[in-house]
Short mmCIF file of C-alpha atoms and ligand atoms in Angstrom, two decimals:
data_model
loop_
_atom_site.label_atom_id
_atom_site.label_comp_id
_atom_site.label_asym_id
_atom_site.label_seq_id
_atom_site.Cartn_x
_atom_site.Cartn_y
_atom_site.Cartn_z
CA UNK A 714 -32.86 29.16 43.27
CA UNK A 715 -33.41 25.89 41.61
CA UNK A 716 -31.29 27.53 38.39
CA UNK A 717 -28.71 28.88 40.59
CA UNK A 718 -28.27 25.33 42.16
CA UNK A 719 -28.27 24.24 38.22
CA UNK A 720 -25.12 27.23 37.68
CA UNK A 721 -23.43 26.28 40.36
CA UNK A 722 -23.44 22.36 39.59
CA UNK A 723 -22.15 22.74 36.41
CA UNK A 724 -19.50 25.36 36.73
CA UNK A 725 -18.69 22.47 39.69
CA UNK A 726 -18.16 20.30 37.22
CA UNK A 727 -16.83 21.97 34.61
CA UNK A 728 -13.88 23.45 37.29
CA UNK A 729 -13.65 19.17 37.76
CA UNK A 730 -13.02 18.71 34.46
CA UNK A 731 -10.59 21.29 34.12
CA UNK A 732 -8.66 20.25 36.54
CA UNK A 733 -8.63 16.69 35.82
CA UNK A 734 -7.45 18.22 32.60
CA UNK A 735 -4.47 20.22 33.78
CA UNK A 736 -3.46 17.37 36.29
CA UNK A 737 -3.21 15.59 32.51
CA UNK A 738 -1.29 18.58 30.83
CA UNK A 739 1.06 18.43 33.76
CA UNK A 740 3.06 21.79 33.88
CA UNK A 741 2.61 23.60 31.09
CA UNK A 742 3.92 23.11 28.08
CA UNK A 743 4.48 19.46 27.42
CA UNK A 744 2.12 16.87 26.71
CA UNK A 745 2.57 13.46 28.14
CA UNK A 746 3.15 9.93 26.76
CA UNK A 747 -0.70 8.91 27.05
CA UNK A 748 -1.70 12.17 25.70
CA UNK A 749 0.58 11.78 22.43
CA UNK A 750 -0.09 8.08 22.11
CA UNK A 751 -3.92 8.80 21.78
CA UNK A 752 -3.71 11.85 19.55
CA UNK A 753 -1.24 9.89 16.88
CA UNK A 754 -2.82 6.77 17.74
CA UNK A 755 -0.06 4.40 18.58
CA UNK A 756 0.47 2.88 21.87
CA UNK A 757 2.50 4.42 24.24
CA UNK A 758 5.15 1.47 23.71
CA UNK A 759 5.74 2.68 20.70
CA UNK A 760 6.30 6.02 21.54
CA UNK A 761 8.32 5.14 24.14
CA UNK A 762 10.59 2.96 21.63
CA UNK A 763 10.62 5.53 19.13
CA UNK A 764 12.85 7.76 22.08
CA UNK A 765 14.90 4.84 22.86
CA UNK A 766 15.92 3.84 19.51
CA UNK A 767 15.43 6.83 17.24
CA UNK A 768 15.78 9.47 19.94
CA UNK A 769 12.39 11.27 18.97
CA UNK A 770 11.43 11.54 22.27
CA UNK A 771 10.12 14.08 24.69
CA UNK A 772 12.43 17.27 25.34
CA UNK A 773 10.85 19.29 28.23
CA UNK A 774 12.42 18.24 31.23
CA UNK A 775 11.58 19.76 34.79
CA UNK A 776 13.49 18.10 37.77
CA UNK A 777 11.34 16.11 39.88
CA UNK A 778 8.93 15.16 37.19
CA UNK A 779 8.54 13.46 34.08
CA UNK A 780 9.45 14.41 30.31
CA UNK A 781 6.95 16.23 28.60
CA UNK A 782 6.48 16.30 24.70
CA UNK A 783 6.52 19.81 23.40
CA UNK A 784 4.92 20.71 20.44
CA UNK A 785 7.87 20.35 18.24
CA UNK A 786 7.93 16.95 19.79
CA UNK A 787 4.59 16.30 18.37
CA UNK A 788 5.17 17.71 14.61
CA UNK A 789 8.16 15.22 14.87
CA UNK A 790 5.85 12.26 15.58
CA UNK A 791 3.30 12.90 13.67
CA UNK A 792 6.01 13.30 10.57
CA UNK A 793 7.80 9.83 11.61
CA UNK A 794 4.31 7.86 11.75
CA UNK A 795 3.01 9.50 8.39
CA UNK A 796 6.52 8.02 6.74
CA UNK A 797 6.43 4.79 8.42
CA UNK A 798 2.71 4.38 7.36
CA UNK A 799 3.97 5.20 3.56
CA UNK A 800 6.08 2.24 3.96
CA UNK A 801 9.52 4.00 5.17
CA UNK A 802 11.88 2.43 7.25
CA UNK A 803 11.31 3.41 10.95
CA UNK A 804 15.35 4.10 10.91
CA UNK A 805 14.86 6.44 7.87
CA UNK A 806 11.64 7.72 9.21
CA UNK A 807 12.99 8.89 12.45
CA UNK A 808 16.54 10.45 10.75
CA UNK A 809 13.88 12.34 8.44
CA UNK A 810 11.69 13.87 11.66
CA UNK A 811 14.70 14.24 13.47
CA UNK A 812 15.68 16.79 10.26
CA UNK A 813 12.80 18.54 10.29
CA UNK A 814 13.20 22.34 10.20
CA UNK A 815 10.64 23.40 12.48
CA UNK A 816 9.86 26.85 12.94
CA UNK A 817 8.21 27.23 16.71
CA UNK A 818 5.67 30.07 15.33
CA UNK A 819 4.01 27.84 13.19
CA UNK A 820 3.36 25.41 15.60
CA UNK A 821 -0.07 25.05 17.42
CA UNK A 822 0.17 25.68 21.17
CA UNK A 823 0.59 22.52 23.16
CA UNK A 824 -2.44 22.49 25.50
CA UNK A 825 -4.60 22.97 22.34
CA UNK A 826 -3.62 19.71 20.83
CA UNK A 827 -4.97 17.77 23.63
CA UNK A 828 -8.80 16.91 23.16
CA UNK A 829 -10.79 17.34 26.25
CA UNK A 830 -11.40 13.38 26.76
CA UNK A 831 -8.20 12.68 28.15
CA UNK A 832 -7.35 9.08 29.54
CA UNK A 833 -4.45 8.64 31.55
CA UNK A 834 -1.77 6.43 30.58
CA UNK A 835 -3.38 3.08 31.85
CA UNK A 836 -6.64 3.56 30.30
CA UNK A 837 -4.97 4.24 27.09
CA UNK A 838 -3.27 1.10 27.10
CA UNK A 839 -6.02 -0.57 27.97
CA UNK A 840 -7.59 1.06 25.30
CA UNK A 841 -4.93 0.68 22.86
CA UNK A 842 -4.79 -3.40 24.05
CA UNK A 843 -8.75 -3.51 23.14
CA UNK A 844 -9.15 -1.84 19.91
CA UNK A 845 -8.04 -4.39 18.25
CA UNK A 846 -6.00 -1.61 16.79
CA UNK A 847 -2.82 -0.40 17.78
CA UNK A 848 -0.85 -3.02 19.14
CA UNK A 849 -1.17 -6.04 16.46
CA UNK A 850 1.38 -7.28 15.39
CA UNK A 851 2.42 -5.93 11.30
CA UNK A 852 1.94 -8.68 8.75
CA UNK A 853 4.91 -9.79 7.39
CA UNK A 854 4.23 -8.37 4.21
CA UNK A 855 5.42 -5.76 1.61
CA UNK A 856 6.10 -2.24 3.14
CA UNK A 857 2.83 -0.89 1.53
CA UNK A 858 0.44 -3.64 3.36
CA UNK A 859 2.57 -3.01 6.53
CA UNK A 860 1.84 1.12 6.00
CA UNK A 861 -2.04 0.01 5.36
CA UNK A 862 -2.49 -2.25 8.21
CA UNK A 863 -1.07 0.71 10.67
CA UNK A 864 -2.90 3.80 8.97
CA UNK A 865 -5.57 1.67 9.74
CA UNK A 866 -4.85 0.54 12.87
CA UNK A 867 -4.78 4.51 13.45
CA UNK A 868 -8.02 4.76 11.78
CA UNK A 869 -6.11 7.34 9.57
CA UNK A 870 -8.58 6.89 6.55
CA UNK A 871 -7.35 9.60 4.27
CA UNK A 872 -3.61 7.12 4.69
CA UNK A 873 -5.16 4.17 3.59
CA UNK A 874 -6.94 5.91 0.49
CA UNK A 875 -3.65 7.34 -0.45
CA UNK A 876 -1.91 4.05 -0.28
CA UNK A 877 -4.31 2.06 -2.10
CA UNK A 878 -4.23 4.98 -4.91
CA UNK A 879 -0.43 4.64 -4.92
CA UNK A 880 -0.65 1.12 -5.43
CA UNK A 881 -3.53 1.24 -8.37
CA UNK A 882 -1.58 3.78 -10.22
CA UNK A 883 1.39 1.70 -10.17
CA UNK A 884 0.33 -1.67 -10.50
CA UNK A 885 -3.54 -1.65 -11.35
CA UNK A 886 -6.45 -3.07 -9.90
CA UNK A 887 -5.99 -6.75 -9.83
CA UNK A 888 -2.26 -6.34 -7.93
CA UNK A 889 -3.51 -4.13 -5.27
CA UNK A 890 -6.58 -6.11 -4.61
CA UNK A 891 -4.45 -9.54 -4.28
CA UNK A 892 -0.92 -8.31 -3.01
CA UNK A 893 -1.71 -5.58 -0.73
CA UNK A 894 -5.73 -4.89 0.16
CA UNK A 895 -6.65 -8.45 0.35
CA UNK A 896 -3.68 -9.34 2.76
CA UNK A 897 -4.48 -6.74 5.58
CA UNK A 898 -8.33 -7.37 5.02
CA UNK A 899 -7.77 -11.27 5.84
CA UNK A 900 -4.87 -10.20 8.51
CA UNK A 901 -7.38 -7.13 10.09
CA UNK A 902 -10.44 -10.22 10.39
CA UNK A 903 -8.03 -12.68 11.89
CA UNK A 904 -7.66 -10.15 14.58
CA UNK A 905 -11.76 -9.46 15.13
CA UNK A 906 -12.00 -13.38 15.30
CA UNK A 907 -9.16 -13.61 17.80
CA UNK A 908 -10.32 -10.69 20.00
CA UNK A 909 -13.71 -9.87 18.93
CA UNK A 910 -12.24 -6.19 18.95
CA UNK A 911 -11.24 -3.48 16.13
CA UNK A 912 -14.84 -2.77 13.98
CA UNK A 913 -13.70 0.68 14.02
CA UNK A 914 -10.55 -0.55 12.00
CA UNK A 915 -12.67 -3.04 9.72
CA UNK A 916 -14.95 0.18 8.70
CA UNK A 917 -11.95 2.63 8.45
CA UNK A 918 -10.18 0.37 6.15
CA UNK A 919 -13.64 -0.77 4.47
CA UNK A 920 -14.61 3.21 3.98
CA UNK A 921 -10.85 3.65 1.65
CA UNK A 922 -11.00 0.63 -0.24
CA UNK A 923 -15.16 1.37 -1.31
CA UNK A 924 -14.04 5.10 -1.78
CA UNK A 925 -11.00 4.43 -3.79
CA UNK A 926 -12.45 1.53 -6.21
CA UNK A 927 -15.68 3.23 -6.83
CA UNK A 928 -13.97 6.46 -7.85
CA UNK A 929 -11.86 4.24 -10.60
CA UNK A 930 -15.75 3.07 -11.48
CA UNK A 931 -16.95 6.33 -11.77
CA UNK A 932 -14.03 7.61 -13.79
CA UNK A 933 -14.83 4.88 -16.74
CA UNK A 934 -15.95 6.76 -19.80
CA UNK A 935 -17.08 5.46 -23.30
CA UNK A 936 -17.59 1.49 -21.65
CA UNK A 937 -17.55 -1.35 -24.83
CA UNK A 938 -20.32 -3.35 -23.22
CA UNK A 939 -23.81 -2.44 -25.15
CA UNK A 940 -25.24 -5.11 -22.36
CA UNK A 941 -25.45 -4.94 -18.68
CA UNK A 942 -23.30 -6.66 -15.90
CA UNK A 943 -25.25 -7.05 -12.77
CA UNK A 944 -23.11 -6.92 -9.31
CA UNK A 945 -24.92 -7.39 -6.01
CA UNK A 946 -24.30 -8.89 -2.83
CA UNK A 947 -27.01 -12.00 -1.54
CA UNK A 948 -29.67 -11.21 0.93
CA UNK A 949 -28.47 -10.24 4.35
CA UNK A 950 -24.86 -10.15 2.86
CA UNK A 951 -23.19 -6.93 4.28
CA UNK A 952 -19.50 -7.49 2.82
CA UNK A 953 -19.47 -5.19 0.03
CA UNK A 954 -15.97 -5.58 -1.24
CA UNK A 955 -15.54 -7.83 -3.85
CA UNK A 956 -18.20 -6.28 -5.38
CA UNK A 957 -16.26 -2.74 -5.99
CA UNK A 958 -13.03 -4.71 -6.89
CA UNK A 959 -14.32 -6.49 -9.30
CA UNK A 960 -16.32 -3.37 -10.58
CA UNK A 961 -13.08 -1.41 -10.44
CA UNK A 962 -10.96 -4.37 -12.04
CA UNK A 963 -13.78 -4.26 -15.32
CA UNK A 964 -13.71 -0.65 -15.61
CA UNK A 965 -10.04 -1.08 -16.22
CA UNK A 966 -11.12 -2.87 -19.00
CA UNK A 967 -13.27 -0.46 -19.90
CA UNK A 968 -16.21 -2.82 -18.63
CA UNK A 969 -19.47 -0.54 -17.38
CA UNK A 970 -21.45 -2.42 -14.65
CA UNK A 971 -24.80 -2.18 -12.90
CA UNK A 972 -23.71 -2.25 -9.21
CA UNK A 973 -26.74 -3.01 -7.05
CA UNK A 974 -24.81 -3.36 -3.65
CA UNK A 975 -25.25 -5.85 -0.93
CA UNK A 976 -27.67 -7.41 0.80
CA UNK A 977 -30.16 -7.70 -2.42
CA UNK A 978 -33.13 -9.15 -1.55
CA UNK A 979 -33.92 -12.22 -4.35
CA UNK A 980 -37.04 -10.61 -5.97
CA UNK A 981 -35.32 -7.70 -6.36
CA UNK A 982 -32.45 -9.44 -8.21
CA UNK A 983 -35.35 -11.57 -10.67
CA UNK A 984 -36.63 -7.79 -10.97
CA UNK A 985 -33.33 -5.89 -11.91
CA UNK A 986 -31.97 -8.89 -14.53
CA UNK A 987 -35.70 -9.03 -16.24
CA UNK A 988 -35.38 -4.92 -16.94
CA UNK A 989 -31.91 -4.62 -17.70
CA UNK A 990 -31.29 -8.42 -19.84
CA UNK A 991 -27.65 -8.52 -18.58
CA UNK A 992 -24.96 -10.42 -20.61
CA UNK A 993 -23.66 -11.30 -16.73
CA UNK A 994 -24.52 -11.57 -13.04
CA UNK A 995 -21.77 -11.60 -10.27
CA UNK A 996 -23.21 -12.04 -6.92
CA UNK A 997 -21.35 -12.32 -3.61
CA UNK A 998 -21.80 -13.78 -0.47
CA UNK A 999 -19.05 -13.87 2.36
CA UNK A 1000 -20.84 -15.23 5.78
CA UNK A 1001 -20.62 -19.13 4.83
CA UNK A 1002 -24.16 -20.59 5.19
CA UNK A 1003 -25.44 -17.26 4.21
CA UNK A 1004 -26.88 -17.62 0.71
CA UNK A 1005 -28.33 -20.52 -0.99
CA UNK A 1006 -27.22 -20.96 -4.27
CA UNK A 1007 -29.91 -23.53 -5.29
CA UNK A 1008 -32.68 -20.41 -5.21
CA UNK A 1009 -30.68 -18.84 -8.07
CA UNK A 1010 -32.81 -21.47 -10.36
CA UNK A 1011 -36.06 -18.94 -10.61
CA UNK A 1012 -33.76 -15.88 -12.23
CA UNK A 1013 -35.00 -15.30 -15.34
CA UNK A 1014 -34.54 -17.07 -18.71
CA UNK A 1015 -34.11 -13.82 -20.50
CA UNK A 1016 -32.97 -14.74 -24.21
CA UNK A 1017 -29.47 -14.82 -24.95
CA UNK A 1018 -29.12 -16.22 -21.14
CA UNK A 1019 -27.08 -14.41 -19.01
CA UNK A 1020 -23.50 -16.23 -17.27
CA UNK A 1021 -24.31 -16.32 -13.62
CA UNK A 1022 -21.31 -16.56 -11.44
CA UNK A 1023 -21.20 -16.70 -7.49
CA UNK A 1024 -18.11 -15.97 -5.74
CA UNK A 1025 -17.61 -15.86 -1.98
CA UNK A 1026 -17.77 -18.46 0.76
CA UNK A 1027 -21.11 -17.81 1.69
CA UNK A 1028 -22.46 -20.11 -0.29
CA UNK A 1029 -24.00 -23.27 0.54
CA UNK A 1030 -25.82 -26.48 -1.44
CA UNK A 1031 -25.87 -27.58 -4.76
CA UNK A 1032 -25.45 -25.06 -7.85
CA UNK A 1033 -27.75 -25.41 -10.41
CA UNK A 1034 -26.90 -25.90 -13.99
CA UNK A 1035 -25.27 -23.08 -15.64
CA UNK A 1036 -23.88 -21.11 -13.04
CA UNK A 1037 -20.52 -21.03 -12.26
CA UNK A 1038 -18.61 -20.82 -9.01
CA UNK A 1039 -15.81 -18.06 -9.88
CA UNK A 1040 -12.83 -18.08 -6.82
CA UNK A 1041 -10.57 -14.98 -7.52
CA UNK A 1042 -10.71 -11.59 -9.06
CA UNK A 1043 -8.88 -13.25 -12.15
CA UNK A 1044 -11.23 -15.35 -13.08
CA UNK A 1045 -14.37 -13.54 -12.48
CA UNK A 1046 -13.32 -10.78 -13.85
CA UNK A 1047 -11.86 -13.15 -16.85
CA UNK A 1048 -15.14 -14.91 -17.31
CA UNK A 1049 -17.07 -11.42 -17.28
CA UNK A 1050 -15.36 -10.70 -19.63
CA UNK A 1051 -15.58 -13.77 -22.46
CA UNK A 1052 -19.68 -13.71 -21.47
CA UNK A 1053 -19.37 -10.78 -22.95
CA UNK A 1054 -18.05 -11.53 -25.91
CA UNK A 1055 -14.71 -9.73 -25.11
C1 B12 B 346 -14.37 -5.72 6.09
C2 B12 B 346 -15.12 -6.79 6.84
C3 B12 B 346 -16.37 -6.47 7.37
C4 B12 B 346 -17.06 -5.15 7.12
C5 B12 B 346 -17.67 -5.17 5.71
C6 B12 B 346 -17.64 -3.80 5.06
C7 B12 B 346 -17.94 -3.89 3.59
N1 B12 B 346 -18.41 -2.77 3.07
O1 B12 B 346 -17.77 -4.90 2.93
C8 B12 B 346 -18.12 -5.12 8.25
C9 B12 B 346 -17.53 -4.42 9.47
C10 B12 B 346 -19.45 -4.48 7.90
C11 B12 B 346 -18.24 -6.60 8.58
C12 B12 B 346 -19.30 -7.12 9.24
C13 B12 B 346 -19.36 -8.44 9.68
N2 B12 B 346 -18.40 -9.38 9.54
CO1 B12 B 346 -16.82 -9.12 8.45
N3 B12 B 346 -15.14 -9.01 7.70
C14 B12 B 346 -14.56 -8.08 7.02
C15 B12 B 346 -13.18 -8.54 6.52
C16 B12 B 346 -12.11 -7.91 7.38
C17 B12 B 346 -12.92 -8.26 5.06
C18 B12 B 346 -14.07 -8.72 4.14
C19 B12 B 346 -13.62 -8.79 2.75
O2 B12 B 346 -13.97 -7.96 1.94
N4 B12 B 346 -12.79 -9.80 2.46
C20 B12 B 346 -12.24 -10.01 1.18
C21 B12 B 346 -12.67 -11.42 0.79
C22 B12 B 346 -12.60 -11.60 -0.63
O3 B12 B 346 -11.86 -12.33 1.56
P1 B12 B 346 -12.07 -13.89 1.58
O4 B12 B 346 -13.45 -14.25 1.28
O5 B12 B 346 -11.42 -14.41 2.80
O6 B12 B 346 -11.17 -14.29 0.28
C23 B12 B 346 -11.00 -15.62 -0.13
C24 B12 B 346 -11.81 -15.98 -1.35
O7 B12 B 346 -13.09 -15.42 -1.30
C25 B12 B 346 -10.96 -15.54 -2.53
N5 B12 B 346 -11.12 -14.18 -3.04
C26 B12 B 346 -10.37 -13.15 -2.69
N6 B12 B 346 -10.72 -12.07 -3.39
C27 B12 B 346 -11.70 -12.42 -4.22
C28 B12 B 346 -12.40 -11.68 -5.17
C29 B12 B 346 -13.38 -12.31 -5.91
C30 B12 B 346 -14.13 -11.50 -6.93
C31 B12 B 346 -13.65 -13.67 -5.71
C32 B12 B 346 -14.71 -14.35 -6.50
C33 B12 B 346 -12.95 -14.42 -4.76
C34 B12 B 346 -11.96 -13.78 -4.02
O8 B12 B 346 -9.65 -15.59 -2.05
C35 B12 B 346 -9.59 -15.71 -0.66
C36 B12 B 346 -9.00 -17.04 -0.43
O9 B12 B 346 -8.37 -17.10 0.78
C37 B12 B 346 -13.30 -10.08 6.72
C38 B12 B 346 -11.99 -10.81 6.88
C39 B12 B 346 -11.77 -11.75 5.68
N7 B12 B 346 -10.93 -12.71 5.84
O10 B12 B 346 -12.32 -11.61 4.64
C40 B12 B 346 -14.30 -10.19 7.88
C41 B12 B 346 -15.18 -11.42 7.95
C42 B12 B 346 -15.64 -11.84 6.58
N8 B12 B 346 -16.31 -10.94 8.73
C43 B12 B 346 -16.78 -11.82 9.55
C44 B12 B 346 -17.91 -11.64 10.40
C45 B12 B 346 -18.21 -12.77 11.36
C46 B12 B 346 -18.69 -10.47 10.32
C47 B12 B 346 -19.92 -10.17 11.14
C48 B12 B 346 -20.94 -11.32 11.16
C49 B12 B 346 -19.50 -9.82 12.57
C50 B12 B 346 -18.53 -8.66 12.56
N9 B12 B 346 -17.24 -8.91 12.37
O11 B12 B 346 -18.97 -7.57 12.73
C51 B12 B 346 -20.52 -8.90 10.51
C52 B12 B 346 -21.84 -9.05 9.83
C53 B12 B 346 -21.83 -9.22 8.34
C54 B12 B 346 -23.08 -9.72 7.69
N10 B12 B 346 -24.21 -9.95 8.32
O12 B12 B 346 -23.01 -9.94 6.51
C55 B12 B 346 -15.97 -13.10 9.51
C56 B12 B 346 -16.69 -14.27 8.84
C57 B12 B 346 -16.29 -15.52 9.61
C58 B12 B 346 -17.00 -16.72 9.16
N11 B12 B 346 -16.24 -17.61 8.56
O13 B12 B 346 -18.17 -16.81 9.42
C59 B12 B 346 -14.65 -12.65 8.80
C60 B12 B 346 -13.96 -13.72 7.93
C61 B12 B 346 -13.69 -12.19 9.91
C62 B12 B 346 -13.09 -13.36 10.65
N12 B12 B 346 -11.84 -13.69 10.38
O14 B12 B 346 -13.73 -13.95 11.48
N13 B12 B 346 -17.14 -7.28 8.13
#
């Protein structure tokens, strides 16, 4: 009986869900603004902009109620937000979708492109208004960082990978770290600190730029450097960044490293440079007050010394003798390079 009661409570609920989920779909077919908004991930502003000023809006119409997106609709969309994120014009975006040549078999049916956690329109704005994610404003810079910022905003990883690979086939490490990743990372932070919102965008972007620099690490072959380079973050330091750019920026010049990742505890650091005898040691700490740099004084005096350098403004109190404060990619990856003898 008890099990029956169970049954009968969830097909109860399930039956709820349903139809909270149909009152969502509306009439079939057609999905609505809130529904399209949260599967392309742009606010519903947008969307609703898009139809005013690049007529890409919806085209089911039933008298009495309102405009539903059809599944064409959606293809169209998702086209014009892909372009836009590659840096397109939204003008030249939305004549491109408008274009399309859409053949209506290939396209999924409309109620099973909605996932089952629907929000209604309000809570996705609200949403959309706390992610710290959709509704920034774009940085004023080149079309690539504006395409980055919003693929990330979208938390459309597999967009910002692409983009960053563009950019480092074109222009190389060293560009693409200072004219397009390092803008959106400081413009993407500037948005936690005003908010307190939009992890899920720091990590999405964070996941593509470790991904896409570590792959150019992994692809070195044949390095010059008979002695090691040791990167690492400081203890407790969880910004891993600047670590696989400048990894990514030596490779390109064919510069093999020992990356050791963040948040290296000090004795393991003493540990790793006594077994490997590096030529160099980069380490990086972001969260100022984070790392003292006077401790580096114990690392070992392993004959020929290595160049210490600490980059990052996590560091705090008075640098010992003989290691160096590096403040860009340039130069650290510049002074890497002489320690080595290159
Ligand atoms: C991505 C990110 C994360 C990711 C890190 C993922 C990863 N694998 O690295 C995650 C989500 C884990 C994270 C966590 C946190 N983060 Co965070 N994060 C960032 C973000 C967006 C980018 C970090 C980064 O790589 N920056 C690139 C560096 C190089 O930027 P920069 O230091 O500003 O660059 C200057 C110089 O260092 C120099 N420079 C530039 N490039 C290079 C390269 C080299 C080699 C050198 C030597 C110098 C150099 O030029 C710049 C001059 O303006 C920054 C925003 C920002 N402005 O950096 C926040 C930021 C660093 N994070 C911040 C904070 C507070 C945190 C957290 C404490 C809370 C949180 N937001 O969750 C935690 C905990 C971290 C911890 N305990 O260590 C704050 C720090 C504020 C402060 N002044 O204390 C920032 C600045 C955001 C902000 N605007 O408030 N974060």
């Amino acid at each position: 009986m008890a099990a029956a009661d169970a049954v009968m409570g969830l097909l109860t609920e399930n039956v709820t869900v349903v139809t909270a989920l149909n009152e969502e779909l509306g009439p079939p077919p057609g999905l609505t603004v809130a529904a399209v908004a949260r599967r392309l991930g742009v606010a519903p502003a947008t969307l609703r902009t898009w139809d005013r000023r690049y007529d890409l809006g919806p085209s089911e119409h039933q008298a009495g109620s309102h405009r539903r997106y059809t599944a064409a609709d959606l293809a169209r969309l998702e086209h014009m937000r892909k372009l836009v994120i590659a840096g397109v014009p939204p003008a030249d975006a939305a004549r491109d979708a408008r274009a399309l040549d859409l053949d209506p078999a290939d396209l999924a049916p409309v109620t099973s492109l909605f996932p089952s956690t629907a929000l209604d329109s309000s809570e996705v704005d609200n949403h959309n208004r706390q992610a710290g994610g959709q509704v920034v404003a774009m940085p004023t810079g080149s079309a690539a960082a504006r395409g980055l910022t919003r693929a990330a905003q979208a938390l459309d990883g597999a967009s910002c990978s692409a983009i960053i690979s563009e950019s480092l086939e074109r222009r190389g490490v060293v560009w693409t770290w200072d004219h397009l990743v390092l803008p959106v990372l400081i413009g993407i932070g500037r948005r936690w600190e005003l908010t307190g919102k939009g992890i899920e965008v720091e990590h999405t972007i964070s996941e593509a730029v470790t991904s896409v620099f570590s792959a150019r690490v992994r692809a070195l072959v044949a390095p010059i450097n008979a002695r090691a380079v040791i990167l690492a973050g400081s203890d407790e330091e969880f910004h891993s960044l600047p670590l696989w750019v400048t990894a990514a920026a030596l490779a390109e010049r064919r510069i093999a490293v020992r990356m050791l990742g963040s948040r290296l505890p000090s004795e393991s650091l003493i540990h790793a440079a006594r077994r490997t005898g590096p030529a160099a040691i980069f380490l990086w700490s972001q969260i100022p007050g984070s790392a003292h740099a006077g401790e580096l004084a114990c690392l070992p005096k392993s004959r020929p010394t290595p160049a210490v350098f600490i980059g990052g403004p996590g560091w705090v109190g008075p640098i010992p003798p003989g290691i160096v404060q590096v403040h860009d990619l340039t130069e650290t990856v510049t002074r890497i390079a002489r320690a080595l003898g290159e």
